[in-house]
Amino acid sequence: MLLTDGGEPLGTAASAARPTMEQVLSLAPDDASRKAGSKLGAAGSWSDTGWDVTGAVWGLCKGSGSKPYRTVVDTTGPAYKCSCPSRKFPCKHALGLLLLRASDDTAVPAGTPPDWAREWLDGRRARAGAKARPAGGDGAPAGPADPEAARKRAEKRAERIGGGARELEQRLTDLLRGGLGAAEQSGYGLWEETAARMVDAQAPGLAGRVRELGAVPASGPGWPVRLLEECALLHLLDSAWLGRDRLPPALAATVRTRVGLPASPEGPPVRDRWLVLAQYDTPEGKIVTRRIWLYGEESGRTALLLSFGAAGRSPAQALPVGVTIDAELTPHPGSGRLRAELGDRFGVPEPAATPPPGVTVTGAIAAYGRSLGDDPWLESWPVTLRDVIPVPSPDGWQLVDAEGREALPVTPAALNRPSLWKLVAVSGGAPLTVFGECGHRGFDPLAAWSAGDAPTASGGVETVTLI
């Protein structure tokens, strides 16, 4: 039986908005699930379907066996349960049920959940209530862990990382002394061995950067320059770790994160109406990292939610792109304080009323430049461009401002995605608002809004996903 609790269920019983097709498809763990779910988004596959104002959607899907699959979704999490054997989250049946609900307001009628769906929904809410209560058996908070033991563990790990950083410095010195050309002759094995040593030193962040160095000599013309640049950044990170006691607190926190030390969210939570801008997965070895970008309508802050999946399982956390959630976020320490943890949520997701306010091309470049001053190892910075038009260029595509005076090149990675043509089609030569990541490789578009779009049937604006 497939089961994931996803996000926390909500206690309020406000009317849940009907999702759009784009929002549902953005929840798919991979392309195969997206295609399979689309085939099940027709009424002929389903019976005994329904939804209620708490955000629950349920139905029976005809399968290959004699008994139909029982599928129920709590859209406020979102979370899913299905009696099929799939290990994907959500499975194709959950996606098909949500697509059926999104396709037509009358395709899934309002009703009362059957007993099999109600049992799971009640269980989710009961677990959420128990989680919110103090952990002590008599109602008192659980006692803290041994702080002295935690301090000793942290000191021991810091010492191991320091040893790894010094060893890495020696290897970089040897590389420069022997000439960068030697990197092409030695192949990838040398870098993999060095990365393994950084793993032994409990510095996964350093290990990841070392592995990236191994791919540079095979990256085409001009690779020695790129290798030197990456070596310089790695040397800067080593030096920063070894001298972290002399750094400002925010930069020191950034360095700890970059070498791979975990960090807990801290500070007061920020409650806002958060617009879900984009969601995408990135395979990183055996781990899949999911990034969800949010924008606070009142605070004007952009936040990043990270979750991870291993051993072929997609990350559990998922939010429909294009909706607004009333929730609390607690930021992580470090320069920029982009990463945050999703806390309590209030009410149910609603359609986004407007896209986030954008900046000019010059403003986007300036924002990335300022962020590099706080975090020199930053690959990109989230920005929203306003009034830009996708235009072909000799090297690919670029986003040009409406007056034609400034432009940002589209990243090579985005040029290889079919969604680039979706961006061009949505524009039709007219200005767009586009959210994405601006970095040294260019601009990677992730979501777009057309300036002339009329409100959708649910009263909001449509977010076009581009990844």
Tab-separated table of C-alpha atoms in Angstrom:
chain	number	residue	atom	x	y	z
A	1	MET	CA	0.000	0.000	0.000
A	2	LEU	CA	1.327	3.401	-0.961
A	3	LEU	CA	1.155	5.990	1.776
A	4	THR	CA	2.751	9.344	2.369
A	5	ASP	CA	1.715	11.993	4.840
A	6	GLY	CA	3.256	14.831	2.837
A	7	GLY	CA	2.605	18.140	4.554
A	8	GLU	CA	0.624	18.618	7.719
A	9	PRO	CA	-3.192	18.535	7.382
A	10	LEU	CA	-5.111	21.685	8.179
A	11	GLY	CA	-7.698	22.017	10.888
A	12	THR	CA	-9.902	24.579	9.188
A	13	ALA	CA	-12.796	23.681	6.970
A	14	ALA	CA	-12.693	26.488	4.447
A	15	SER	CA	-13.603	25.653	0.872
A	16	ALA	CA	-10.631	24.158	-0.974
A	17	ALA	CA	-9.888	25.626	-4.401
A	18	ARG	CA	-10.049	23.301	-7.402
A	19	PRO	CA	-6.503	22.834	-8.767
A	20	THR	CA	-5.517	23.555	-12.340
A	21	MET	CA	-4.053	20.946	-14.684
A	22	GLU	CA	-0.623	22.640	-14.480
A	23	GLN	CA	-0.687	22.545	-10.687
A	24	VAL	CA	-1.492	18.846	-10.631
A	25	LEU	CA	1.167	17.921	-13.184
A	26	SER	CA	3.761	19.862	-11.197
A	27	LEU	CA	3.290	17.313	-8.380
A	28	ALA	CA	4.363	14.351	-10.548
A	29	PRO	CA	7.620	12.743	-9.383
A	30	ASP	CA	8.821	12.118	-12.959
A	31	ASP	CA	7.803	12.237	-16.627
A	32	ALA	CA	6.629	8.621	-16.627
A	33	SER	CA	4.204	9.322	-13.772
A	34	ARG	CA	3.049	12.489	-15.510
A	35	LYS	CA	2.179	10.576	-18.693
A	36	ALA	CA	0.551	7.666	-16.860
A	37	GLY	CA	-1.482	10.012	-14.664
A	38	SER	CA	-2.685	11.953	-17.696
A	39	LYS	CA	-4.112	8.753	-19.190
A	40	LEU	CA	-6.104	8.170	-15.992
A	41	GLY	CA	-7.516	11.700	-15.898
A	42	ALA	CA	-10.696	10.650	-17.695
A	43	ALA	CA	-14.051	9.826	-16.119
A	44	GLY	CA	-14.172	6.345	-17.693
A	45	SER	CA	-11.467	5.091	-15.347
A	46	TRP	CA	-13.201	6.215	-12.139
A	47	SER	CA	-16.250	5.518	-10.006
A	48	ASP	CA	-17.569	6.700	-6.624
A	49	THR	CA	-15.529	9.900	-6.810
A	50	GLY	CA	-16.054	12.932	-4.609
A	51	TRP	CA	-14.537	15.904	-2.805
A	52	ASP	CA	-15.351	17.973	0.277
A	53	VAL	CA	-14.587	21.432	1.628
A	54	THR	CA	-11.674	20.207	3.789
A	55	GLY	CA	-9.626	19.488	0.661
A	56	ALA	CA	-10.202	15.718	0.447
A	57	VAL	CA	-10.632	14.037	-2.958
A	58	TRP	CA	-11.361	10.315	-3.324
A	59	GLY	CA	-12.381	7.699	-5.856
A	60	LEU	CA	-12.139	4.116	-7.101
A	61	CYS	CA	-9.954	3.473	-10.163
A	62	LYS	CA	-10.385	0.415	-12.355
A	63	GLY	CA	-7.198	-1.624	-12.557
A	64	SER	CA	-6.052	-4.952	-13.916
A	65	GLY	CA	-7.456	-6.904	-10.941
A	66	SER	CA	-11.000	-7.622	-9.869
A	67	LYS	CA	-10.997	-4.935	-7.186
A	68	PRO	CA	-10.556	-1.246	-8.056
A	69	TYR	CA	-7.800	0.773	-6.458
A	70	ARG	CA	-8.897	2.992	-3.582
A	71	THR	CA	-7.336	6.438	-3.927
A	72	VAL	CA	-7.679	9.384	-1.562
A	73	VAL	CA	-5.846	12.725	-1.586
A	74	ASP	CA	-5.645	15.408	1.076
A	75	THR	CA	-4.914	18.454	-1.080
A	76	THR	CA	-4.051	20.631	1.929
A	77	GLY	CA	-0.857	18.593	2.541
A	78	PRO	CA	-0.769	17.502	-0.132
A	79	ALA	CA	-0.717	13.830	0.857
A	80	TYR	CA	-1.865	10.660	-0.845
A	81	LYS	CA	-2.968	7.103	-0.159
A	82	CYS	CA	-3.662	4.441	-2.739
A	83	SER	CA	-4.096	0.678	-2.522
A	84	CYS	CA	-1.893	0.169	-5.601
A	85	PRO	CA	1.632	-1.279	-5.141
A	86	SER	CA	3.457	1.757	-6.590
A	87	ARG	CA	6.237	3.328	-4.526
A	88	LYS	CA	6.036	6.700	-6.244
A	89	PHE	CA	4.610	9.719	-4.456
A	90	PRO	CA	2.087	10.584	-5.759
A	91	CYS	CA	1.253	7.511	-7.803
A	92	LYS	CA	-0.400	7.696	-11.224
A	93	HIS	CA	-3.838	7.034	-9.696
A	94	ALA	CA	-3.561	10.021	-7.352
A	95	LEU	CA	-2.441	12.193	-10.261
A	96	GLY	CA	-5.267	10.893	-12.450
A	97	LEU	CA	-7.854	11.603	-9.754
A	98	LEU	CA	-6.585	15.168	-9.286
A	99	LEU	CA	-6.489	15.716	-13.054
A	100	LEU	CA	-10.099	14.540	-13.263
A	101	ARG	CA	-11.021	17.006	-10.529
A	102	ALA	CA	-9.128	19.783	-12.357
A	103	SER	CA	-10.616	19.040	-15.778
A	104	ASP	CA	-14.205	20.022	-15.014
A	105	ASP	CA	-16.032	21.387	-12.012
A	106	THR	CA	-18.711	18.707	-12.428
A	107	ALA	CA	-16.380	15.747	-13.129
A	108	VAL	CA	-15.985	15.012	-9.391
A	109	PRO	CA	-19.094	15.829	-7.327
A	110	ALA	CA	-19.083	17.237	-3.804
A	111	GLY	CA	-19.948	14.700	-1.159
A	112	THR	CA	-19.024	12.902	2.057
A	113	PRO	CA	-15.928	10.666	2.150
A	114	PRO	CA	-16.644	6.913	2.376
A	115	ASP	CA	-15.480	5.052	5.449
A	116	TRP	CA	-12.216	3.835	3.888
A	117	ALA	CA	-11.207	7.401	2.953
A	118	ARG	CA	-12.511	8.955	6.183
A	119	GLU	CA	-10.439	6.531	8.270
A	120	TRP	CA	-7.211	7.705	6.655
A	121	LEU	CA	-8.166	11.397	6.744
A	122	ASP	CA	-9.083	11.210	10.435
A	123	GLY	CA	-5.867	9.365	11.168
A	124	ARG	CA	-3.815	12.104	9.512
A	125	ARG	CA	-5.474	14.810	11.564
A	126	ALA	CA	-5.083	12.780	14.763
A	127	ARG	CA	-1.365	12.319	14.112
A	128	ALA	CA	-0.990	16.013	13.420
A	129	GLY	CA	-2.681	16.824	16.713
A	130	ALA	CA	-0.439	14.416	18.606
A	131	LYS	CA	2.635	15.908	16.957
A	132	ALA	CA	1.598	19.389	18.043
A	133	ARG	CA	1.290	18.321	21.704
A	134	PRO	CA	4.353	18.252	24.022
A	135	ALA	CA	6.390	15.098	23.791
A	136	GLY	CA	6.557	14.380	27.551
A	137	GLY	CA	4.393	11.546	28.782
A	138	ASP	CA	2.701	13.736	31.410
A	139	GLY	CA	2.167	16.664	29.072
A	140	ALA	CA	5.475	18.308	29.935
A	141	PRO	CA	8.026	19.028	27.203
A	142	ALA	CA	10.625	16.352	26.636
A	143	GLY	CA	13.989	17.013	28.200
A	144	PRO	CA	16.792	18.357	25.973
A	145	ALA	CA	19.582	16.132	24.664
A	146	ASP	CA	22.887	16.149	26.481
A	147	PRO	CA	24.429	19.484	25.395
A	148	GLU	CA	27.926	18.481	26.455
A	149	ALA	CA	27.855	15.323	24.332
A	150	ALA	CA	26.527	17.329	21.372
A	151	ARG	CA	29.335	19.869	21.794
A	152	LYS	CA	31.984	17.142	21.797
A	153	ARG	CA	30.535	15.549	18.654
A	154	ALA	CA	30.517	18.920	16.891
A	155	GLU	CA	34.141	19.601	17.886
A	156	LYS	CA	35.242	16.167	16.667
A	157	ARG	CA	33.554	16.622	13.314
A	158	ALA	CA	34.987	20.136	12.913
A	159	GLU	CA	38.451	18.697	13.531
A	160	ARG	CA	37.932	16.018	10.858
A	161	ILE	CA	36.697	18.618	8.348
A	162	GLY	CA	39.715	20.796	9.119
A	163	GLY	CA	42.008	17.882	8.323
A	164	GLY	CA	40.178	17.277	5.053
A	165	ALA	CA	40.409	20.961	4.111
A	166	ARG	CA	44.155	21.022	4.706
A	167	GLU	CA	44.625	17.879	2.627
A	168	LEU	CA	42.552	19.400	-0.161
A	169	GLU	CA	44.668	22.542	-0.079
A	170	GLN	CA	47.768	20.427	-0.593
A	171	ARG	CA	46.213	18.664	-3.592
A	172	LEU	CA	45.227	21.978	-5.167
A	173	THR	CA	48.767	23.242	-4.622
A	174	ASP	CA	50.197	20.133	-6.299
A	175	LEU	CA	47.827	20.618	-9.256
A	176	LEU	CA	48.904	24.206	-9.839
A	177	ARG	CA	52.571	23.379	-9.357
A	178	GLY	CA	52.384	20.607	-11.968
A	179	GLY	CA	50.259	22.670	-14.400
A	180	LEU	CA	46.555	22.499	-15.204
A	181	GLY	CA	47.263	20.353	-18.259
A	182	ALA	CA	48.030	17.457	-15.919
A	183	ALA	CA	44.361	17.373	-14.893
A	184	GLU	CA	43.380	16.198	-18.373
A	185	GLN	CA	45.964	13.411	-18.312
A	186	SER	CA	45.167	12.103	-14.837
A	187	GLY	CA	41.465	11.659	-15.683
A	188	TYR	CA	38.524	11.496	-13.332
A	189	GLY	CA	39.997	8.904	-10.980
A	190	LEU	CA	42.182	11.407	-9.124
A	191	TRP	CA	39.208	13.648	-8.352
A	192	GLU	CA	37.017	10.731	-7.278
A	193	GLU	CA	39.727	9.594	-4.876
A	194	THR	CA	39.977	13.116	-3.455
A	195	ALA	CA	36.201	13.349	-3.129
A	196	ALA	CA	36.182	10.064	-1.212
A	197	ARG	CA	38.721	11.516	1.206
A	198	MET	CA	36.414	14.508	1.791
A	199	VAL	CA	33.539	12.116	2.515
A	200	ASP	CA	35.764	10.394	5.070
A	201	ALA	CA	36.398	13.831	6.579
A	202	GLN	CA	32.598	14.306	6.946
A	203	ALA	CA	32.605	17.247	4.506
A	204	PRO	CA	30.074	16.284	1.790
A	205	GLY	CA	29.973	19.850	0.482
A	206	LEU	CA	33.692	19.770	-0.297
A	207	ALA	CA	33.299	16.298	-1.832
A	208	GLY	CA	30.598	17.525	-4.212
A	209	ARG	CA	32.718	20.425	-5.418
A	210	VAL	CA	35.718	18.144	-5.960
A	211	ARG	CA	33.628	15.803	-8.122
A	212	GLU	CA	32.552	18.777	-10.237
A	213	LEU	CA	36.225	19.579	-10.862
A	214	GLY	CA	36.683	16.145	-12.398
A	215	ALA	CA	34.188	16.923	-15.158
A	216	VAL	CA	35.721	20.263	-16.173
A	217	PRO	CA	38.574	18.940	-18.411
A	218	ALA	CA	35.977	17.205	-20.611
A	219	SER	CA	33.709	20.270	-20.850
A	220	GLY	CA	35.055	21.613	-24.156
A	221	PRO	CA	37.280	24.476	-25.309
A	222	GLY	CA	38.391	26.878	-22.609
A	223	TRP	CA	38.304	24.264	-19.851
A	224	PRO	CA	41.622	25.360	-18.219
A	225	VAL	CA	40.120	28.771	-17.439
A	226	ARG	CA	37.011	27.184	-15.941
A	227	LEU	CA	39.100	24.734	-13.928
A	228	LEU	CA	41.213	27.567	-12.518
A	229	GLU	CA	38.071	29.486	-11.549
A	230	GLU	CA	36.582	26.468	-9.750
A	231	CYS	CA	39.879	25.718	-8.002
A	232	ALA	CA	39.994	29.319	-6.775
A	233	LEU	CA	36.479	29.042	-5.325
A	234	LEU	CA	37.367	25.756	-3.657
A	235	HIS	CA	40.538	27.297	-2.195
A	236	LEU	CA	38.424	30.194	-0.899
A	237	LEU	CA	36.040	27.764	0.807
A	238	ASP	CA	38.912	25.812	2.390
A	239	SER	CA	40.469	29.025	3.676
A	240	ALA	CA	37.142	30.286	4.977
A	241	TRP	CA	36.562	27.074	6.932
A	242	LEU	CA	40.035	27.108	8.451
A	243	GLY	CA	39.550	30.763	9.442
A	244	ARG	CA	35.846	30.659	10.251
A	245	ASP	CA	36.345	32.002	13.771
A	246	ARG	CA	37.326	35.362	12.274
A	247	LEU	CA	34.320	35.636	9.930
A	248	PRO	CA	31.101	37.573	10.544
A	249	PRO	CA	28.406	35.268	11.996
A	250	ALA	CA	26.252	35.225	8.836
A	251	LEU	CA	29.197	34.389	6.568
A	252	ALA	CA	30.469	31.761	9.003
A	253	ALA	CA	27.045	30.111	8.921
A	254	THR	CA	27.182	30.130	5.106
A	255	VAL	CA	30.620	28.475	5.155
A	256	ARG	CA	29.386	25.756	7.511
A	257	THR	CA	26.512	25.057	5.144
A	258	ARG	CA	28.787	25.012	2.084
A	259	VAL	CA	31.118	22.395	3.542
A	260	GLY	CA	28.100	20.227	4.312
A	261	LEU	CA	27.227	20.760	7.964
A	262	PRO	CA	23.482	20.578	8.653
A	263	ALA	CA	21.777	23.690	9.996
A	264	SER	CA	18.519	24.010	11.858
A	265	PRO	CA	16.036	26.831	11.230
A	266	GLU	CA	16.268	29.611	13.775
A	267	GLY	CA	14.601	32.876	14.656
A	268	PRO	CA	10.934	33.820	14.768
A	269	PRO	CA	8.722	32.312	12.051
A	270	VAL	CA	7.459	34.601	9.304
A	271	ARG	CA	3.741	34.301	8.613
A	272	ASP	CA	2.669	35.435	5.171
A	273	ARG	CA	0.615	34.492	2.165
A	274	TRP	CA	3.204	32.524	0.189
A	275	LEU	CA	2.837	32.129	-3.565
A	276	VAL	CA	4.255	28.815	-4.831
A	277	LEU	CA	6.429	29.944	-7.742
A	278	ALA	CA	8.141	26.761	-8.914
A	279	GLN	CA	8.992	23.205	-7.969
A	280	TYR	CA	11.590	20.921	-9.539
A	281	ASP	CA	13.751	17.899	-8.722
A	282	THR	CA	17.496	17.509	-9.252
A	283	PRO	CA	19.193	14.087	-9.118
A	284	GLU	CA	22.395	14.245	-7.052
A	285	GLY	CA	23.921	10.771	-7.050
A	286	LYS	CA	21.526	8.456	-5.225
A	287	ILE	CA	19.657	11.395	-3.712
A	288	VAL	CA	16.929	13.465	-5.370
A	289	THR	CA	16.720	17.066	-4.154
A	290	ARG	CA	13.399	18.894	-4.511
A	291	ARG	CA	13.407	22.704	-4.593
A	292	ILE	CA	10.228	24.691	-4.025
A	293	TRP	CA	10.372	28.468	-4.458
A	294	LEU	CA	7.899	30.682	-2.554
A	295	TYR	CA	7.202	34.419	-2.561
A	296	GLY	CA	5.675	36.261	0.414
A	297	GLU	CA	3.024	38.727	-0.704
A	298	GLU	CA	3.363	40.968	2.368
A	299	SER	CA	7.008	40.476	3.365
A	300	GLY	CA	8.332	40.542	-0.211
A	301	ARG	CA	10.699	37.691	0.718
A	302	THR	CA	11.627	34.815	-1.541
A	303	ALA	CA	12.101	31.500	0.259
A	304	LEU	CA	13.389	28.065	-0.701
A	305	LEU	CA	12.060	24.783	0.675
A	306	LEU	CA	14.389	21.796	0.289
A	307	SER	CA	13.448	18.143	0.689
A	308	PHE	CA	15.219	14.938	-0.266
A	309	GLY	CA	14.358	11.469	-1.522
A	310	ALA	CA	16.575	8.392	-1.625
A	311	ALA	CA	16.608	4.913	-3.147
A	312	GLY	CA	14.257	5.728	-6.001
A	313	ARG	CA	11.717	7.541	-3.823
A	314	SER	CA	10.772	11.101	-4.683
A	315	PRO	CA	10.776	13.681	-1.857
A	316	ALA	CA	7.564	13.706	0.171
A	317	GLN	CA	7.127	17.475	0.320
A	318	ALA	CA	5.177	18.895	-2.631
A	319	LEU	CA	3.105	22.031	-3.209
A	320	PRO	CA	0.973	22.836	-6.261
A	321	VAL	CA	2.600	25.582	-8.321
A	322	GLY	CA	0.459	28.688	-8.706
A	323	VAL	CA	-1.431	28.558	-5.399
A	324	THR	CA	-1.081	30.801	-2.362
A	325	ILE	CA	-0.791	29.313	1.117
A	326	ASP	CA	-1.190	31.150	4.406
A	327	ALA	CA	1.680	29.696	6.413
A	328	GLU	CA	4.636	30.288	8.698
A	329	LEU	CA	8.213	29.833	7.463
A	330	THR	CA	11.279	29.714	9.691
A	331	PRO	CA	14.511	30.721	7.898
A	332	HIS	CA	17.821	28.881	8.161
A	333	PRO	CA	20.951	30.805	9.198
A	334	GLY	CA	23.441	32.027	6.641
A	335	SER	CA	23.925	34.838	4.172
A	336	GLY	CA	20.797	35.566	2.205
A	337	ARG	CA	18.649	33.344	4.473
A	338	LEU	CA	16.803	31.930	1.481
A	339	ARG	CA	16.289	28.406	2.779
A	340	ALA	CA	13.404	27.960	5.195
A	341	GLU	CA	11.271	25.292	6.851
A	342	LEU	CA	7.517	25.176	6.332
A	343	GLY	CA	5.660	25.419	9.648
A	344	ASP	CA	2.019	25.841	10.587
A	345	ARG	CA	-0.460	26.450	7.795
A	346	PHE	CA	-3.749	28.284	8.097
A	347	GLY	CA	-6.755	27.820	5.834
A	348	VAL	CA	-6.561	26.044	2.499
A	349	PRO	CA	-4.524	26.874	-0.634
A	350	GLU	CA	-6.064	29.533	-2.853
A	351	PRO	CA	-5.374	30.592	-6.450
A	352	ALA	CA	-2.728	33.286	-6.800
A	353	ALA	CA	-4.349	36.680	-7.331
A	354	THR	CA	-1.369	38.326	-9.041
A	355	PRO	CA	2.195	37.382	-10.024
A	356	PRO	CA	5.034	38.731	-7.883
A	357	PRO	CA	6.288	42.224	-8.709
A	358	GLY	CA	9.284	42.058	-11.004
A	359	VAL	CA	12.509	43.959	-11.550
A	360	THR	CA	14.334	45.074	-14.671
A	361	VAL	CA	17.199	43.159	-16.256
A	362	THR	CA	19.629	45.583	-14.604
A	363	GLY	CA	17.921	45.018	-11.270
A	364	ALA	CA	18.241	41.242	-11.647
A	365	ILE	CA	21.981	41.446	-12.367
A	366	ALA	CA	22.464	43.814	-9.432
A	367	ALA	CA	20.596	41.455	-7.099
A	368	TYR	CA	22.832	38.549	-8.105
A	369	GLY	CA	25.920	40.721	-7.649
A	370	ARG	CA	24.873	41.726	-4.132
A	371	SER	CA	24.193	38.108	-3.213
A	372	LEU	CA	27.702	37.105	-4.355
A	373	GLY	CA	29.107	39.580	-1.860
A	374	ASP	CA	27.425	37.569	0.897
A	375	ASP	CA	28.016	34.107	-0.583
A	376	PRO	CA	30.859	33.855	-3.158
A	377	TRP	CA	29.972	30.208	-3.910
A	378	LEU	CA	26.407	31.014	-4.997
A	379	GLU	CA	25.483	29.678	-8.445
A	380	SER	CA	22.360	31.813	-8.936
A	381	TRP	CA	19.831	34.054	-7.219
A	382	PRO	CA	16.001	33.975	-7.504
A	383	VAL	CA	14.540	36.972	-9.309
A	384	THR	CA	11.341	37.899	-11.121
A	385	LEU	CA	11.751	39.816	-14.377
A	386	ARG	CA	8.977	42.129	-15.501
A	387	ASP	CA	8.047	43.091	-19.065
A	388	VAL	CA	10.512	40.841	-20.884
A	389	ILE	CA	10.145	39.103	-24.265
A	390	PRO	CA	11.890	35.858	-25.315
A	391	VAL	CA	13.924	36.598	-28.449
A	392	PRO	CA	16.307	34.310	-30.410
A	393	SER	CA	19.990	35.201	-30.418
A	394	PRO	CA	23.048	33.822	-32.245
A	395	ASP	CA	23.859	31.638	-29.231
A	396	GLY	CA	20.327	30.526	-28.356
A	397	TRP	CA	17.649	32.683	-26.685
A	398	GLN	CA	17.567	35.726	-24.486
A	399	LEU	CA	15.010	37.671	-22.460
A	400	VAL	CA	14.887	41.249	-23.717
A	401	ASP	CA	13.136	44.098	-21.940
A	402	ALA	CA	10.119	45.597	-23.666
A	403	GLU	CA	12.151	48.613	-24.834
A	404	GLY	CA	14.831	46.412	-26.390
A	405	ARG	CA	17.734	47.993	-24.542
A	406	GLU	CA	18.761	45.222	-22.089
A	407	ALA	CA	18.801	41.440	-22.246
A	408	LEU	CA	19.719	38.354	-20.262
A	409	PRO	CA	20.810	35.144	-22.036
A	410	VAL	CA	18.860	31.991	-21.263
A	411	THR	CA	21.047	29.311	-19.635
A	412	PRO	CA	22.233	26.376	-21.778
A	413	ALA	CA	20.298	23.975	-19.509
A	414	ALA	CA	17.018	25.787	-20.217
A	415	LEU	CA	17.716	25.776	-23.972
A	416	ASN	CA	17.526	21.989	-23.924
A	417	ARG	CA	14.096	21.871	-22.257
A	418	PRO	CA	10.905	21.689	-24.361
A	419	SER	CA	9.270	24.184	-22.006
A	420	LEU	CA	11.316	26.970	-23.592
A	421	TRP	CA	8.903	26.812	-26.537
A	422	LYS	CA	6.015	27.060	-24.093
A	423	LEU	CA	7.503	30.347	-22.889
A	424	VAL	CA	7.752	31.585	-26.465
A	425	ALA	CA	4.170	30.517	-27.212
A	426	VAL	CA	2.770	32.178	-24.093
A	427	SER	CA	4.548	35.404	-24.983
A	428	GLY	CA	3.589	35.535	-28.653
A	429	GLY	CA	5.895	38.550	-28.909
A	430	ALA	CA	4.250	40.334	-25.968
A	431	PRO	CA	5.934	41.153	-22.634
A	432	LEU	CA	5.802	38.608	-19.812
A	433	THR	CA	6.546	38.400	-16.119
A	434	VAL	CA	9.075	35.564	-15.643
A	435	PHE	CA	10.433	34.039	-12.441
A	436	GLY	CA	13.719	32.168	-12.499
A	437	GLU	CA	17.280	31.879	-11.266
A	438	CYS	CA	19.811	34.479	-12.429
A	439	GLY	CA	23.465	33.436	-12.343
A	440	HIS	CA	26.796	33.534	-14.125
A	441	ARG	CA	25.491	31.159	-16.802
A	442	GLY	CA	22.491	33.359	-17.567
A	443	PHE	CA	18.823	33.236	-16.611
A	444	ASP	CA	16.975	29.960	-16.041
A	445	PRO	CA	13.206	30.577	-16.432
A	446	LEU	CA	11.002	28.507	-14.106
A	447	ALA	CA	7.544	30.149	-14.275
A	448	ALA	CA	5.795	32.843	-16.293
A	449	TRP	CA	2.658	34.978	-16.295
A	450	SER	CA	1.158	36.687	-19.324
A	451	ALA	CA	0.346	40.362	-18.888
A	452	GLY	CA	-2.955	40.069	-20.731
A	453	ASP	CA	-4.282	36.944	-19.009
A	454	ALA	CA	-7.843	37.105	-17.706
A	455	PRO	CA	-8.532	35.554	-14.277
A	456	THR	CA	-9.132	31.801	-14.284
A	457	ALA	CA	-12.440	30.219	-13.323
A	458	SER	CA	-11.214	30.043	-9.729
A	459	GLY	CA	-10.542	33.791	-9.678
A	460	GLY	CA	-6.733	33.806	-9.874
A	461	VAL	CA	-4.074	34.168	-12.537
A	462	GLU	CA	-2.566	31.194	-14.312
A	463	THR	CA	1.059	30.317	-13.548
A	464	VAL	CA	2.791	28.667	-16.506
A	465	THR	CA	5.427	26.221	-15.293
A	466	LEU	CA	8.617	26.033	-17.364
A	467	ILE	CA	10.455	23.073	-15.805
